[in-house]
Amino acid sequence: MKATRFEVLSQQEIERIHSASMEVLAEVGIRVDYRTARDLFREAGAEVDDDEACVRIPEDLVRWALEQAPRRFTLYGADPDFQMEIGNGDVHFAGLGTPTDIIDMETGEHRPSTMEDVVRHIKLINGCDHIHNSQMDIWPNDIAMTTIHAEAIWAWAHHSRKPFGMGCYGYMPTLDMMRMTAVVAGGKEGLRQRPRFFAICSVGSPLQMLQMQAEGLLICAEYGQPLAMSPEAIAGATAPVTLAGVLTQQNANILAHVTLAQIFRPGTPVLYGTVSTIANMRLGTVALGAVETGLVTAAAAQLARHYGLPCRGVGGTTESKIGDVQAGLERTATLLQAVLAGVDFVTCAGTLDSTMLASEPMLMVDDELCGAALRIARGIEVDDDTLSLDVIKGVGFCGNYLAHEQTAERFREEHFIPEILPREPFETWLAGGAHSAMDYARERVREVLAEHEPRDLDPAVEEELDAYRQKVAERRMETFYAYEDEELQDLSAL
């Protein structure tokens, strides 16, 4: 059997959180700035107050929406042969965060991140063994903000066989991302049938549906791409200081966003997401590396299962600014809680400083840490073969197992064997150069980048991507942000 699932809530506590959340949605409601979204709620039977920009949602509408949402779905890569089954019990890992700075691997300098760093990161995740999704994990400072999304999609199409994802950045950027991804997928319908884009819909706290996010949510839903409804509620700042209060507030907020997606396009794949944590009460800042992050994430996994939804949570988060003991302790504590709780999609690999700082060697360490966490979650298999009675009887009192046939056949399956964590005796380690895990991680970064080969794209796809990329580059700033509510009335024409 697998290792015992880590659970922090009883069934009665889950039901109490659900009941409290339904009361919040029905009586307090959620602020919805976007008129199109309010109209959709109104048509579905919710109570809408346009003066307050508030929507109050009855429980029967929420339950209907949950019935529409798929329990599992397949996420494909830029290479359609690459597939990830989400919601079948497997745990998958991804980057994320929006680091605007990076620790330069060669100089150790803490510097602003660039588009070159974005491309390198996509290549590195393409070469990881356990991390299978890039999420616009590094935010470049050296290109125009209005072109970042298009440049990222272009880089992904050329340098990754795995899926990609970004946030819901509003009407025009999200439409750009969907259209460019559809080019790679062979058209809009091909993208719907084989989703390649994993969208993070940021859920505003407390109790808000932000217009930019709602616009992006509807466009991603129209294109059939999975959406992780992900609040980053901060206990003691943007949510109650109690963890049960955080769970009640974010549960109401998540379910409101899930409901909108299903009202607009029933069957849209959605994930029950969380990035919620506690505040550093000394400074009023966020503390994503706190152990409470893992507790909230584990509770979210239970609530997601209660509603029949796959779950997205964070793991491997830390407040440390360098790859030190604090980074190891915090990232292990948050990652293991997420994995053992059964979170389907765990993000934030390769980050420091509450996900605001990127580190390429740390990404390689996290890839190894993810593998170790999966081995822990797999537990111990006990059957006639693994009990090894015949082997034990055969070896007897004085033999050894190193040369035994079973050892050669089974050790790679039974044992997690790290690639960058030194395990040799001290004298051997010293004679070999006394390299640390971070030294080996840096070498692994160099190996992956040296071995990377760009993908060969069909010339017609290449031409269309380049043309769209150029179109985005020429777009004026004022046009970038322009939107009309009417534009979202018929997304099927997009």
mmCIF file of N, CA and C in Angstrom, residues 310-356:
data_model
loop_
_atom_site.group_PDB
_atom_site.id
_atom_site.type_symbol
_atom_site.label_atom_id
_atom_site.label_comp_id
_atom_site.label_asym_id
_atom_site.label_seq_id
_atom_site.Cartn_x
_atom_site.Cartn_y
_atom_site.Cartn_z
ATOM 1 N N PRO A 310 -9.483 17.864 -8.807
ATOM 2 C CA PRO A 310 -8.040 17.779 -8.595
ATOM 3 C C PRO A 310 -7.545 19.029 -7.872
ATOM 4 N N CYS A 311 -6.376 18.926 -7.256
ATOM 5 C CA CYS A 311 -5.871 20.008 -6.411
ATOM 6 C C CYS A 311 -4.523 20.507 -6.893
ATOM 7 N N ARG A 312 -4.323 21.812 -6.830
ATOM 8 C CA ARG A 312 -3.029 22.431 -7.071
ATOM 9 C C ARG A 312 -2.594 23.163 -5.797
ATOM 10 N N GLY A 313 -1.385 22.895 -5.339
ATOM 11 C CA GLY A 313 -0.869 23.569 -4.155
ATOM 12 C C GLY A 313 0.606 23.870 -4.320
ATOM 13 N N VAL A 314 1.166 24.539 -3.318
ATOM 14 C CA VAL A 314 2.581 24.898 -3.379
ATOM 15 C C VAL A 314 3.393 23.963 -2.496
ATOM 16 N N GLY A 315 4.660 23.820 -2.844
ATOM 17 C CA GLY A 315 5.601 23.033 -2.062
ATOM 18 C C GLY A 315 6.999 23.461 -2.414
ATOM 19 N N GLY A 316 7.949 23.190 -1.534
ATOM 20 C CA GLY A 316 9.324 23.607 -1.801
ATOM 21 C C GLY A 316 9.516 25.097 -1.664
ATOM 22 N N THR A 317 8.680 25.744 -0.861
ATOM 23 C CA THR A 317 8.789 27.193 -0.690
ATOM 24 C C THR A 317 9.661 27.523 0.523
ATOM 25 N N THR A 318 10.294 28.668 0.473
ATOM 26 C CA THR A 318 11.187 29.067 1.551
ATOM 27 C C THR A 318 11.316 30.576 1.606
ATOM 28 N N GLU A 319 11.642 31.075 2.785
ATOM 29 C CA GLU A 319 11.951 32.493 2.938
ATOM 30 C C GLU A 319 13.446 32.765 2.775
ATOM 31 N N SER A 320 14.242 31.720 2.727
ATOM 32 C CA SER A 320 15.689 31.895 2.618
ATOM 33 C C SER A 320 16.062 32.583 1.313
ATOM 34 N N LYS A 321 17.127 33.356 1.367
ATOM 35 C CA LYS A 321 17.616 34.088 0.192
ATOM 36 C C LYS A 321 18.775 33.376 -0.482
ATOM 37 N N ILE A 322 19.249 32.289 0.132
ATOM 38 C CA ILE A 322 20.361 31.516 -0.413
ATOM 39 C C ILE A 322 20.064 30.038 -0.209
ATOM 40 N N GLY A 323 20.862 29.185 -0.854
ATOM 41 C CA GLY A 323 20.666 27.754 -0.700
ATOM 42 C C GLY A 323 21.318 27.240 0.566
ATOM 43 N N ASP A 324 20.712 27.528 1.719
ATOM 44 C CA ASP A 324 21.303 27.167 3.000
ATOM 45 C C ASP A 324 20.422 26.165 3.740
ATOM 46 N N VAL A 325 20.721 25.944 5.032
ATOM 47 C CA VAL A 325 19.953 25.006 5.834
ATOM 48 C C VAL A 325 18.494 25.430 5.927
ATOM 49 N N GLN A 326 18.236 26.723 6.070
ATOM 50 C CA GLN A 326 16.854 27.200 6.125
ATOM 51 C C GLN A 326 16.103 26.833 4.855
ATOM 52 N N ALA A 327 16.748 27.019 3.710
ATOM 53 C CA ALA A 327 16.103 26.673 2.439
ATOM 54 C C ALA A 327 15.765 25.194 2.395
ATOM 55 N N GLY A 328 16.686 24.348 2.861
ATOM 56 C CA GLY A 328 16.439 22.915 2.848
ATOM 57 C C GLY A 328 15.328 22.513 3.794
ATOM 58 N N LEU A 329 15.328 23.082 4.992
ATOM 59 C CA LEU A 329 14.322 22.728 5.991
ATOM 60 C C LEU A 329 12.932 23.156 5.534
ATOM 61 N N GLU A 330 12.792 24.409 5.123
ATOM 62 C CA GLU A 330 11.469 24.925 4.767
ATOM 63 C C GLU A 330 10.920 24.280 3.503
ATOM 64 N N ARG A 331 11.773 24.113 2.488
ATOM 65 C CA ARG A 331 11.249 23.555 1.244
ATOM 66 C C ARG A 331 10.881 22.082 1.430
ATOM 67 N N THR A 332 11.622 21.361 2.256
ATOM 68 C CA THR A 332 11.268 19.970 2.506
ATOM 69 C C THR A 332 9.962 19.871 3.284
ATOM 70 N N ALA A 333 9.795 20.721 4.297
ATOM 71 C CA ALA A 333 8.581 20.681 5.115
ATOM 72 C C ALA A 333 7.339 20.981 4.289
ATOM 73 N N THR A 334 7.403 21.994 3.431
ATOM 74 C CA THR A 334 6.222 22.340 2.627
ATOM 75 C C THR A 334 5.991 21.344 1.506
ATOM 76 N N LEU A 335 7.068 20.821 0.915
ATOM 77 C CA LEU A 335 6.908 19.874 -0.190
ATOM 78 C C LEU A 335 6.344 18.545 0.300
ATOM 79 N N LEU A 336 6.885 18.013 1.389
ATOM 80 C CA LEU A 336 6.419 16.723 1.869
ATOM 81 C C LEU A 336 4.954 16.774 2.296
ATOM 82 N N GLN A 337 4.552 17.862 2.924
ATOM 83 C CA GLN A 337 3.144 17.960 3.313
ATOM 84 C C GLN A 337 2.239 17.926 2.087
ATOM 85 N N ALA A 338 2.634 18.627 1.024
ATOM 86 C CA ALA A 338 1.817 18.644 -0.194
ATOM 87 C C ALA A 338 1.769 17.273 -0.847
ATOM 88 N N VAL A 339 2.917 16.617 -0.952
ATOM 89 C CA VAL A 339 2.970 15.320 -1.625
ATOM 90 C C VAL A 339 2.220 14.261 -0.827
ATOM 91 N N LEU A 340 2.473 14.193 0.479
ATOM 92 C CA LEU A 340 1.829 13.170 1.297
ATOM 93 C C LEU A 340 0.327 13.425 1.447
ATOM 94 N N ALA A 341 -0.094 14.676 1.286
ATOM 95 C CA ALA A 341 -1.525 14.990 1.342
ATOM 96 C C ALA A 341 -2.241 14.633 0.051
ATOM 97 N N GLY A 342 -1.486 14.341 -1.013
ATOM 98 C CA GLY A 342 -2.105 13.941 -2.269
ATOM 99 C C GLY A 342 -2.454 15.086 -3.191
ATOM 100 N N VAL A 343 -1.726 16.204 -3.099
ATOM 101 C CA VAL A 343 -1.933 17.310 -4.043
ATOM 102 C C VAL A 343 -1.551 16.825 -5.439
ATOM 103 N N ASP A 344 -2.398 17.077 -6.413
ATOM 104 C CA ASP A 344 -2.159 16.569 -7.771
ATOM 105 C C ASP A 344 -1.074 17.339 -8.504
ATOM 106 N N PHE A 345 -0.979 18.629 -8.232
ATOM 107 C CA PHE A 345 -0.098 19.498 -9.017
ATOM 108 C C PHE A 345 0.608 20.439 -8.044
ATOM 109 N N VAL A 346 1.900 20.209 -7.806
ATOM 110 C CA VAL A 346 2.663 20.965 -6.812
ATOM 111 C C VAL A 346 3.612 21.917 -7.538
ATOM 112 N N THR A 347 3.523 23.211 -7.208
ATOM 113 C CA THR A 347 4.312 24.213 -7.918
ATOM 114 C C THR A 347 5.334 24.900 -7.010
ATOM 115 N N CYS A 348 6.192 25.686 -7.649
ATOM 116 C CA CYS A 348 7.152 26.602 -7.017
ATOM 117 C C CYS A 348 8.562 26.043 -6.904
ATOM 118 N N ALA A 349 8.913 25.039 -7.712
ATOM 119 C CA ALA A 349 10.280 24.523 -7.714
ATOM 120 C C ALA A 349 11.262 25.590 -8.190
ATOM 121 N N GLY A 350 12.446 25.572 -7.603
ATOM 122 C CA GLY A 350 13.525 26.439 -8.071
ATOM 123 C C GLY A 350 13.478 27.854 -7.572
ATOM 124 N N THR A 351 12.742 28.105 -6.471
ATOM 125 C CA THR A 351 12.602 29.479 -5.997
ATOM 126 C C THR A 351 13.098 29.639 -4.566
ATOM 127 N N LEU A 352 13.419 30.869 -4.229
ATOM 128 C CA LEU A 352 13.802 31.287 -2.881
ATOM 129 C C LEU A 352 13.004 32.539 -2.536
ATOM 130 N N ASP A 353 13.124 33.019 -1.313
ATOM 131 C CA ASP A 353 12.566 34.314 -0.913
ATOM 132 C C ASP A 353 11.089 34.457 -1.269
ATOM 133 N N SER A 354 10.270 33.522 -0.750
ATOM 134 C CA SER A 354 8.825 33.536 -1.024
ATOM 135 C C SER A 354 8.514 33.536 -2.515
ATOM 136 N N THR A 355 9.263 32.771 -3.270
ATOM 137 C CA THR A 355 9.136 32.550 -4.722
ATOM 138 C C THR A 355 9.505 33.766 -5.563
ATOM 139 N N MET A 356 10.085 34.796 -4.955
ATOM 140 C CA MET A 356 10.431 36.003 -5.708
ATOM 141 C C MET A 356 11.855 35.988 -6.252
#
